[in-house]
Short mmCIF file of C-alpha atoms in Angstrom, two decimals:
data_model
loop_
_atom_site.label_atom_id
_atom_site.label_comp_id
_atom_site.label_asym_id
_atom_site.label_seq_id
_atom_site.Cartn_x
_atom_site.Cartn_y
_atom_site.Cartn_z
CA MET A 1 -38.70 84.57 8.07
CA ALA A 2 -41.48 81.97 8.04
CA SER A 3 -42.88 81.00 11.42
CA LYS A 4 -42.22 77.49 12.70
CA PRO A 5 -45.16 75.19 11.86
CA SER A 6 -47.17 73.79 14.77
CA ILE A 7 -50.42 72.01 15.59
CA PRO A 8 -53.18 73.04 18.04
CA LYS A 9 -52.76 72.04 21.69
CA GLY A 10 -54.46 68.77 22.50
CA THR A 11 -53.87 67.31 19.02
CA ARG A 12 -51.07 65.07 17.78
CA ASP A 13 -49.22 63.84 14.73
CA PHE A 14 -48.65 60.09 14.60
CA SER A 15 -45.52 58.44 13.24
CA PRO A 16 -45.68 55.24 11.12
CA THR A 17 -44.81 53.17 14.21
CA GLU A 18 -47.49 54.86 16.31
CA VAL A 19 -50.10 54.39 13.59
CA ALA A 20 -49.21 50.68 13.35
CA LYS A 21 -49.66 50.29 17.12
CA ARG A 22 -52.97 52.18 17.06
CA HIS A 23 -54.21 49.97 14.22
CA TYR A 24 -53.21 46.90 16.26
CA ILE A 25 -55.47 48.02 19.12
CA ILE A 26 -58.28 49.06 16.75
CA GLN A 27 -58.17 45.70 14.98
CA ILE A 28 -58.48 43.79 18.28
CA ILE A 29 -61.42 45.96 19.34
CA LYS A 30 -63.07 45.75 15.91
CA SER A 31 -62.71 41.97 15.59
CA ASN A 32 -64.27 41.43 19.02
CA PHE A 33 -67.09 43.88 18.29
CA GLU A 34 -67.93 41.72 15.28
CA LYS A 35 -67.59 38.47 17.26
CA PHE A 36 -70.27 39.82 19.61
CA GLY A 37 -72.59 40.61 16.67
CA PHE A 38 -72.07 44.38 16.31
CA GLN A 39 -72.25 45.99 12.84
CA PRO A 40 -70.27 49.07 11.72
CA ILE A 41 -71.68 52.49 10.87
CA GLU A 42 -70.09 55.93 10.39
CA THR A 43 -71.52 59.41 10.95
CA PRO A 44 -70.25 62.89 9.94
CA SER A 45 -67.48 64.62 11.89
CA PHE A 46 -69.83 67.53 12.57
CA GLU A 47 -73.53 67.69 13.36
CA ASN A 48 -76.14 70.41 13.54
CA SER A 49 -75.59 72.22 16.84
CA GLU A 50 -79.15 71.48 17.98
CA THR A 51 -78.36 67.75 17.71
CA LEU A 52 -75.55 68.02 20.26
CA MET A 53 -76.38 70.91 22.59
CA GLY A 54 -78.22 70.11 25.79
CA LYS A 55 -77.42 66.38 25.68
CA TYR A 56 -74.30 66.34 27.87
CA GLY A 57 -75.14 68.63 30.74
CA GLU A 58 -73.83 72.11 31.39
CA GLU A 59 -70.18 71.04 31.59
CA GLY A 60 -70.40 69.01 28.40
CA ASP A 61 -72.02 71.83 26.43
CA ARG A 62 -69.10 74.12 27.27
CA LEU A 63 -66.66 71.59 25.80
CA ILE A 64 -68.34 71.31 22.38
CA PHE A 65 -66.32 72.84 19.53
CA LYS A 66 -68.61 75.19 17.58
CA ILE A 67 -68.06 75.79 13.85
CA LEU A 68 -68.51 79.33 12.53
CA ASN A 69 -71.04 79.68 9.72
CA SER A 70 -69.54 79.93 6.24
CA GLY A 71 -69.01 83.32 4.61
CA ASP A 72 -69.70 86.55 6.51
CA TYR A 73 -70.83 84.89 9.72
CA LEU A 74 -71.35 88.24 11.47
CA ALA A 75 -73.92 89.41 8.89
CA LYS A 76 -76.68 87.47 10.66
CA ALA A 77 -75.32 87.97 14.17
CA ASN A 78 -77.70 89.26 16.82
CA GLU A 79 -76.65 92.90 17.20
CA THR A 80 -77.73 93.18 20.83
CA HIS A 81 -75.73 90.10 21.84
CA LEU A 82 -72.79 91.34 19.77
CA GLU A 83 -72.81 94.79 21.41
CA ASN A 84 -73.14 93.26 24.88
CA LYS A 85 -70.32 90.80 24.10
CA ASP A 86 -72.62 87.99 25.26
CA SER A 87 -70.71 85.12 23.66
CA THR A 88 -73.06 82.41 24.93
CA LYS A 89 -76.13 83.90 23.27
CA LEU A 90 -74.20 85.21 20.25
CA THR A 91 -72.96 81.72 19.36
CA ALA A 92 -76.42 80.56 18.29
CA SER A 93 -76.59 83.20 15.55
CA ILE A 94 -73.08 82.72 14.13
CA SER A 95 -72.67 78.94 14.49
CA GLU A 96 -75.19 76.33 13.31
CA LYS A 97 -72.86 73.30 13.35
CA ALA A 98 -70.47 71.71 15.84
CA LEU A 99 -67.86 68.94 15.96
CA ARG A 100 -69.25 65.80 17.56
CA TYR A 101 -68.51 65.47 21.29
CA ASP A 102 -69.04 61.71 21.37
CA LEU A 103 -70.46 58.94 19.18
CA THR A 104 -73.57 58.11 21.23
CA VAL A 105 -75.72 61.17 20.51
CA PRO A 106 -74.92 61.06 16.75
CA PHE A 107 -75.83 57.36 16.90
CA ALA A 108 -79.19 58.19 18.46
CA ARG A 109 -79.79 60.73 15.70
CA TYR A 110 -78.81 58.07 13.12
CA VAL A 111 -81.27 55.55 14.60
CA VAL A 112 -84.16 58.00 14.48
CA GLN A 113 -83.32 59.20 10.98
CA HIS A 114 -82.95 55.65 9.58
CA GLN A 115 -85.46 53.82 11.79
CA ASN A 116 -87.39 52.40 8.82
CA ASP A 117 -84.24 50.74 7.46
CA ILE A 118 -83.00 49.25 10.74
CA GLU A 119 -83.78 45.79 12.12
CA PHE A 120 -84.20 46.04 15.89
CA PRO A 121 -82.58 45.20 18.25
CA PHE A 122 -79.78 46.99 16.38
CA LYS A 123 -76.21 46.29 17.47
CA ARG A 124 -73.78 48.83 16.01
CA TYR A 125 -70.14 49.68 16.51
CA GLN A 126 -68.41 52.88 15.52
CA ILE A 127 -64.69 53.76 15.56
CA GLN A 128 -64.19 57.44 14.75
CA PRO A 129 -62.62 60.62 16.17
CA VAL A 130 -64.43 63.04 18.50
CA TRP A 131 -63.52 66.53 19.70
CA ARG A 132 -63.72 68.25 23.09
CA ALA A 133 -62.55 71.75 24.02
CA ASP A 134 -60.95 70.40 27.18
CA ARG A 135 -57.72 71.41 28.92
CA PRO A 136 -55.02 69.13 27.49
CA GLN A 137 -53.09 66.92 29.93
CA LYS A 138 -51.67 63.40 30.06
CA GLY A 139 -54.21 61.04 28.56
CA ARG A 140 -56.66 63.88 27.81
CA PHE A 141 -56.76 65.31 24.31
CA ARG A 142 -58.95 67.67 22.33
CA GLU A 143 -59.08 65.27 19.39
CA PHE A 144 -59.24 61.57 20.08
CA PHE A 145 -60.83 58.34 18.87
CA GLN A 146 -63.72 56.56 20.52
CA CYS A 147 -64.59 52.95 19.88
CA ASP A 148 -68.27 52.42 20.72
CA ALA A 149 -70.56 49.41 20.79
CA ASP A 150 -74.29 49.99 21.41
CA VAL A 151 -77.54 48.04 21.30
CA VAL A 152 -80.87 49.82 20.78
CA GLY A 153 -84.33 48.31 20.81
CA SER A 154 -83.93 45.98 23.79
CA LYS A 155 -84.43 46.49 27.54
CA SER A 156 -82.92 43.12 28.38
CA LEU A 157 -80.24 43.24 31.08
CA TRP A 158 -78.46 40.39 29.31
CA GLN A 159 -77.06 43.14 27.08
CA GLU A 160 -75.28 44.65 30.08
CA VAL A 161 -73.94 41.22 31.02
CA GLU A 162 -72.54 40.79 27.51
CA LEU A 163 -71.01 44.25 27.45
CA VAL A 164 -69.04 43.47 30.62
CA GLN A 165 -67.85 40.29 28.91
CA LEU A 166 -66.93 42.31 25.80
CA TYR A 167 -64.75 44.62 27.88
CA ASP A 168 -63.02 41.64 29.47
CA THR A 169 -62.51 39.89 26.11
CA VAL A 170 -60.88 42.93 24.49
CA PHE A 171 -58.59 43.72 27.42
CA THR A 172 -57.59 40.06 27.67
CA ALA A 173 -56.68 40.05 23.96
CA LEU A 174 -54.53 43.15 24.57
CA GLY A 175 -52.76 41.41 27.45
CA LEU A 176 -54.13 43.89 30.01
CA ALA A 177 -54.65 42.05 33.29
CA GLY A 178 -56.09 43.72 36.37
CA VAL A 179 -58.43 46.13 34.60
CA THR A 180 -61.35 47.13 36.85
CA ILE A 181 -64.81 47.40 35.29
CA LYS A 182 -66.76 49.65 37.65
CA ILE A 183 -70.55 49.46 37.59
CA ASN A 184 -73.34 51.48 39.19
CA ASN A 185 -76.92 52.43 38.31
CA ARG A 186 -78.45 55.87 37.85
CA LYS A 187 -81.65 54.64 39.52
CA ILE A 188 -79.61 54.05 42.66
CA LEU A 189 -78.31 57.61 42.52
CA SER A 190 -81.86 58.88 41.99
CA GLY A 191 -82.99 56.79 44.94
CA ILE A 192 -80.24 58.18 47.16
CA ALA A 193 -81.16 61.74 46.18
CA GLU A 194 -84.81 60.91 46.96
CA VAL A 195 -84.01 59.36 50.35
CA ILE A 196 -81.95 62.38 51.47
CA GLY A 197 -84.55 64.84 50.17
CA ALA A 198 -82.47 66.26 47.34
CA SER A 199 -84.32 64.94 44.26
CA ASP A 200 -84.46 68.44 42.80
CA LYS A 201 -80.65 68.54 42.95
CA LEU A 202 -80.07 65.15 41.31
CA ILE A 203 -77.75 66.40 38.55
CA ASP A 204 -75.73 68.58 40.93
CA PHE A 205 -75.53 65.66 43.37
CA THR A 206 -74.34 63.13 40.78
CA VAL A 207 -71.84 65.48 39.10
CA ALA A 208 -70.25 66.24 42.48
CA LEU A 209 -70.25 62.59 43.60
CA ASP A 210 -68.60 61.54 40.34
CA LYS A 211 -65.56 63.65 41.29
CA LEU A 212 -64.81 61.77 44.52
CA ASP A 213 -61.60 60.17 43.20
CA LYS A 214 -60.40 63.54 41.84
CA ILE A 215 -61.19 66.05 44.60
CA GLY A 216 -61.72 63.80 47.62
CA GLU A 217 -64.50 63.58 50.20
CA ASP A 218 -64.10 67.16 51.45
CA GLY A 219 -64.07 68.53 47.91
CA VAL A 220 -67.27 66.68 47.02
CA LYS A 221 -69.03 67.88 50.18
CA LYS A 222 -67.95 71.44 49.50
CA GLU A 223 -69.26 71.31 45.93
CA MET A 224 -72.57 69.80 47.07
CA MET A 225 -73.05 72.57 49.61
CA GLU A 226 -72.21 75.20 46.98
CA LYS A 227 -74.97 73.69 44.81
CA GLY A 228 -77.52 74.08 47.62
CA ILE A 229 -77.54 70.56 49.05
CA SER A 230 -78.01 70.77 52.82
CA GLU A 231 -75.55 69.58 55.46
CA GLU A 232 -78.23 67.23 56.78
CA ALA A 233 -78.61 65.61 53.35
CA ILE A 234 -74.83 65.27 52.98
CA LEU A 235 -74.65 63.61 56.39
CA LYS A 236 -77.15 60.97 55.23
CA VAL A 237 -74.91 59.99 52.30
CA GLN A 238 -71.79 59.80 54.48
CA PRO A 239 -71.71 55.95 54.19
CA LEU A 240 -71.20 56.31 50.41
CA PHE A 241 -67.77 57.85 50.92
CA HIS A 242 -66.49 54.67 52.58
CA PHE A 243 -68.45 51.95 50.81
CA ILE A 244 -66.51 48.66 51.10
CA GLY A 245 -67.09 44.91 50.87
CA THR A 246 -67.85 42.37 48.17
CA ILE A 247 -70.36 43.18 45.44
CA ALA A 248 -73.00 41.09 47.21
CA GLU A 249 -72.32 42.88 50.51
CA LYS A 250 -72.51 46.30 48.84
CA ILE A 251 -75.82 45.39 47.19
CA ASN A 252 -77.21 44.32 50.56
CA GLN A 253 -76.10 47.62 52.11
CA LEU A 254 -77.82 49.51 49.28
CA SER A 255 -81.00 47.50 49.84
CA VAL A 256 -81.10 48.82 53.41
CA LEU A 257 -80.20 52.39 52.49
CA LEU A 258 -82.78 52.56 49.68
CA ALA A 259 -85.58 50.52 51.23
CA GLU A 260 -87.96 53.52 51.10
CA SER A 261 -87.24 54.37 47.45
CA GLN A 262 -89.05 52.39 44.76
CA GLU A 263 -86.76 53.82 42.07
CA GLY A 264 -83.66 53.05 44.12
CA MET A 265 -84.73 49.45 44.78
CA LYS A 266 -85.34 48.91 41.06
CA GLY A 267 -81.74 49.97 40.47
CA VAL A 268 -80.55 47.58 43.17
CA GLU A 269 -82.35 44.64 41.51
CA GLU A 270 -80.92 45.53 38.10
CA LEU A 271 -77.44 45.63 39.58
CA ARG A 272 -78.01 42.34 41.36
CA PHE A 273 -79.05 40.62 38.10
CA ILE A 274 -76.07 41.91 36.13
CA CYS A 275 -73.43 41.29 38.78
CA GLU A 276 -74.66 37.83 39.78
CA ASN A 277 -74.72 36.61 36.17
CA VAL A 278 -71.32 38.12 35.29
CA THR A 279 -69.91 36.42 38.40
CA LYS A 280 -71.44 33.05 37.43
CA LEU A 281 -70.15 33.29 33.84
CA GLY A 282 -66.75 34.48 35.02
CA LEU A 283 -64.23 36.97 33.65
CA SER A 284 -60.80 36.09 32.26
CA ASN A 285 -58.57 38.92 33.46
CA SER A 286 -60.78 41.82 34.53
CA ILE A 287 -62.27 42.71 37.89
CA LEU A 288 -65.93 43.71 38.28
CA ASP A 289 -66.55 46.22 41.07
CA LEU A 290 -69.67 48.00 42.29
CA ASP A 291 -68.74 51.67 42.76
CA VAL A 292 -71.69 53.55 44.21
CA THR A 293 -69.90 56.92 43.74
CA LEU A 294 -69.69 56.33 40.00
CA ALA A 295 -72.12 58.83 38.52
CA ARG A 296 -70.79 59.96 35.12
CA GLY A 297 -71.97 63.50 34.52
CA LEU A 298 -73.80 62.76 31.30
CA ASN A 299 -77.52 63.44 31.58
CA TYR A 300 -78.76 60.70 29.31
CA TYR A 301 -77.90 57.59 31.38
CA THR A 302 -80.94 56.05 33.06
CA GLY A 303 -79.85 52.58 34.20
CA ALA A 304 -76.54 50.76 34.51
CA ILE A 305 -73.42 52.88 34.13
CA PHE A 306 -69.87 51.64 33.50
CA GLU A 307 -66.39 53.04 33.85
CA VAL A 308 -63.17 51.14 33.27
CA ALA A 309 -59.99 51.79 35.25
CA PRO A 310 -56.58 50.59 33.99
CA PRO A 311 -54.36 48.27 36.08
CA LYS A 312 -53.42 49.94 39.36
CA SER A 313 -49.74 50.07 38.36
CA VAL A 314 -50.58 52.69 35.71
CA ALA A 315 -51.42 56.30 36.65
CA MET A 316 -54.16 57.00 34.13
CA GLY A 317 -57.81 58.04 34.10
CA SER A 318 -60.63 55.83 32.84
CA ILE A 319 -60.01 53.88 29.63
CA GLY A 320 -63.66 53.15 28.88
CA GLY A 321 -67.20 53.84 29.99
CA GLY A 322 -70.86 53.70 29.07
CA GLY A 323 -74.32 52.80 30.27
CA ARG A 324 -78.05 52.38 29.68
CA TYR A 325 -80.01 55.27 28.14
CA ASP A 326 -83.75 54.66 27.93
CA ASP A 327 -84.72 58.12 26.74
CA LEU A 328 -81.99 59.20 24.33
CA THR A 329 -83.78 58.63 21.01
CA GLY A 330 -86.90 60.21 22.52
CA ILE A 331 -85.09 63.54 22.31
CA PHE A 332 -85.21 63.14 18.53
CA GLY A 333 -88.83 61.97 18.40
CA LEU A 334 -88.52 58.18 18.69
CA LYS A 335 -90.11 57.03 21.97
CA ASN A 336 -89.72 53.75 23.85
CA MET A 337 -86.37 52.87 22.27
CA SER A 338 -84.07 51.72 25.05
CA GLY A 339 -80.37 51.50 24.42
CA VAL A 340 -77.16 50.52 26.17
CA GLY A 341 -73.56 50.90 25.10
CA ILE A 342 -69.91 51.08 26.04
CA SER A 343 -66.90 52.93 24.72
CA PHE A 344 -63.18 52.13 24.59
CA GLY A 345 -60.79 55.09 24.92
CA LEU A 346 -58.27 54.22 22.22
CA ASP A 347 -55.74 56.93 23.05
CA ARG A 348 -55.57 56.12 26.74
CA ILE A 349 -55.52 52.38 26.07
CA TYR A 350 -52.53 53.01 23.76
CA LEU A 351 -50.67 54.82 26.54
CA VAL A 352 -51.41 52.03 29.03
CA VAL A 353 -50.33 49.24 26.63
CA GLU A 354 -47.19 51.24 25.77
CA GLU A 355 -46.30 51.87 29.42
CA LEU A 356 -46.71 48.18 30.25
CA ASN A 357 -44.68 47.19 27.16
CA LEU A 358 -47.46 44.94 25.85
CA PHE A 359 -47.18 45.66 22.13
CA PRO A 360 -45.91 42.54 20.29
CA GLU A 361 -42.62 42.97 18.45
CA THR A 362 -44.43 42.00 15.27
CA VAL A 363 -46.47 45.23 15.38
CA THR A 364 -44.55 47.38 12.94
CA ALA A 365 -45.18 49.75 10.07
CA THR A 366 -41.99 48.85 8.23
CA SER A 367 -41.32 46.43 5.39
CA LYS A 368 -40.00 42.91 5.95
CA ALA A 369 -37.31 43.22 3.27
CA LEU A 370 -35.67 45.82 1.06
CA PHE A 371 -34.55 44.79 -2.44
CA ILE A 372 -31.22 46.46 -3.18
CA ASN A 373 -31.11 48.33 -6.51
CA TYR A 374 -28.06 47.53 -8.66
CA GLY A 375 -29.52 48.84 -11.93
CA ASP A 376 -32.55 48.63 -14.20
CA ALA A 377 -32.14 44.98 -15.20
CA GLU A 378 -31.67 43.90 -11.57
CA ALA A 379 -34.55 46.12 -10.43
CA PHE A 380 -36.92 44.57 -12.98
CA TYR A 381 -35.87 41.06 -11.93
CA GLY A 382 -36.47 42.06 -8.30
CA LEU A 383 -39.86 43.64 -8.99
CA GLN A 384 -41.11 40.40 -10.55
CA ALA A 385 -40.40 38.66 -7.23
CA ILE A 386 -41.77 41.61 -5.25
CA GLN A 387 -45.13 41.29 -7.04
CA LYS A 388 -45.43 37.66 -5.99
CA LEU A 389 -44.28 38.32 -2.41
CA ARG A 390 -46.83 41.10 -1.99
CA ALA A 391 -49.52 38.78 -3.35
CA ALA A 392 -48.54 36.39 -0.54
CA GLY A 393 -49.11 39.17 2.01
CA ILE A 394 -45.44 40.00 2.64
CA LYS A 395 -44.45 43.67 2.97
CA VAL A 396 -41.46 44.24 0.69
CA GLU A 397 -40.13 47.12 -1.37
CA LEU A 398 -37.45 48.08 -3.90
CA TYR A 399 -35.03 50.90 -3.18
CA PRO A 400 -35.99 53.28 -6.00
CA ASP A 401 -32.59 54.76 -6.86
CA ASN A 402 -29.50 53.04 -8.29
CA THR A 403 -27.15 54.64 -5.78
CA LYS A 404 -24.34 53.53 -3.49
CA VAL A 405 -25.08 50.17 -1.94
CA ALA A 406 -23.90 51.40 1.46
CA LYS A 407 -26.52 54.16 1.35
CA GLN A 408 -29.25 51.60 0.58
CA PHE A 409 -28.24 49.41 3.51
CA GLN A 410 -28.13 52.49 5.73
CA HIS A 411 -31.69 53.31 4.63
CA ALA A 412 -32.85 49.81 5.61
CA ASP A 413 -31.16 50.18 9.00
CA LYS A 414 -32.79 53.55 9.73
CA ARG A 415 -36.19 52.18 8.71
CA GLY A 416 -35.76 49.12 10.91
CA ILE A 417 -36.16 46.76 7.94
CA PRO A 418 -34.76 43.38 9.09
CA PHE A 419 -33.80 41.85 5.71
CA ALA A 420 -32.17 42.89 2.45
CA VAL A 421 -32.54 40.98 -0.81
CA ILE A 422 -29.53 41.25 -3.09
CA VAL A 423 -29.84 40.58 -6.80
CA GLY A 424 -26.79 40.82 -9.05
CA GLU A 425 -25.74 39.22 -12.32
CA GLN A 426 -24.93 35.93 -10.60
CA GLU A 427 -28.39 35.69 -8.96
CA MET A 428 -30.14 36.58 -12.22
CA ALA A 429 -28.14 33.90 -14.08
CA SER A 430 -29.00 31.22 -11.51
CA ASN A 431 -32.58 32.44 -10.92
CA THR A 432 -31.90 32.90 -7.20
CA PHE A 433 -31.91 35.62 -4.54
CA LEU A 434 -29.39 36.44 -1.80
CA LEU A 435 -31.28 37.04 1.46
CA LYS A 436 -29.28 38.93 4.09
CA ASN A 437 -30.35 39.16 7.72
CA LEU A 438 -29.43 42.71 8.65
CA VAL A 439 -29.43 41.90 12.38
CA THR A 440 -27.15 38.83 12.36
CA GLY A 441 -25.37 39.39 9.03
CA GLU A 442 -26.24 35.85 7.87
CA GLN A 443 -26.66 35.42 4.10
CA LEU A 444 -28.52 32.66 2.23
CA SER A 445 -28.80 31.98 -1.49
CA LEU A 446 -32.41 30.91 -2.14
CA ASP A 447 -34.79 30.17 -4.97
CA PHE A 448 -38.04 32.15 -4.99
CA GLU A 449 -40.15 29.64 -3.03
CA SER A 450 -37.49 29.36 -0.33
CA LEU A 451 -37.21 33.16 -0.20
CA LYS A 452 -40.97 33.49 0.25
CA GLN A 453 -41.06 30.85 2.97
CA SER A 454 -38.13 32.42 4.84
CA LEU A 455 -39.80 35.85 4.87
CA LEU A 456 -43.14 34.35 5.91
CA GLU A 457 -41.56 32.51 8.83
CA SER A 458 -39.30 35.31 10.04
#
């Protein structure tokens, strides 16, 4: 007996309705990317391992899906590592490629590889799937889409101001009110680590701090101590665990805390510029908040960092994030190429919009009308009209088989098609069409132009 088919954990099939809703979100994101001047690119699903490894920190590297070399991949395996069952070291000799973990590092590789063909500053957007060997849970998948917008070749903080506005514009278009755009700056985190005497533990410090909302104050302190950060140093950052007030008040508190750190004060001034200008320009439906515990564990951020939280009524992780990365392209040999970007988490945004019932009723994958098939002559007459309706942008179809009429109406009902078009001898003789509303049962005899107008307006 054949085994029941299945898909890997953390992946999903999408029904026609789900695909239609996903495309609705993608189209809103895409159209606003283009309104803000971003241009589309695409990169391969997999990259050379050396392109990806070492760019996301220790935790990120563990979550990268490695691809086994083609053919007899063990032929070139390191025998010592194989005998010792050292999987970490063995991987390098049996896997030269990996599925992309995000879109930012491949984008940096793209910029360096095509630098002579790019006009800088270069504003690009990219909407493609990424893969992470993470533990699947609600809102967290192993295969998911990212929707990124990045600018490279400019250090101007006006880019950060515009990216906050871009977030607000997209979420407003989706009807999502009460989204919180959290902002921080890696220079501030570096300054804090410097002030408390833990500069050599910066990565450990930021990774632990970033988990505050997940494991709580005690959990963060415990992790910091396990990483070798002293109790005295942790005591100095105690105010960060209860950082409250307006953005202006928080910035003033940071100015006091970081007064002795040149790097930290630079971060404070960058934050002040961004936040003050966003506040002056105003946001439609989103809330800007300075979250000094926001660290994001990715190693490549050097300036502003963003994370977007859904409305408080929805229990969901972040639905977007990003930041400034001054050194990313330098890894691939292109120095002094600053960049900044943000990402929208399509899959989580879908779940939030679905939970809040914000998808318009017009978002559907089904046809507007089904032409009932009474025979070849009637089908041909119907197809002539169908051609013209499709040319007018109306989704219509002919039932392919000349079978029982009741079965054809049942098919339309199961598909959620709202109208049926009936064509019999009488309609053919009078050059008309009988349009039936399958919800109300109302029937109208119409000429072609009236039929087209009725379907367009319904």
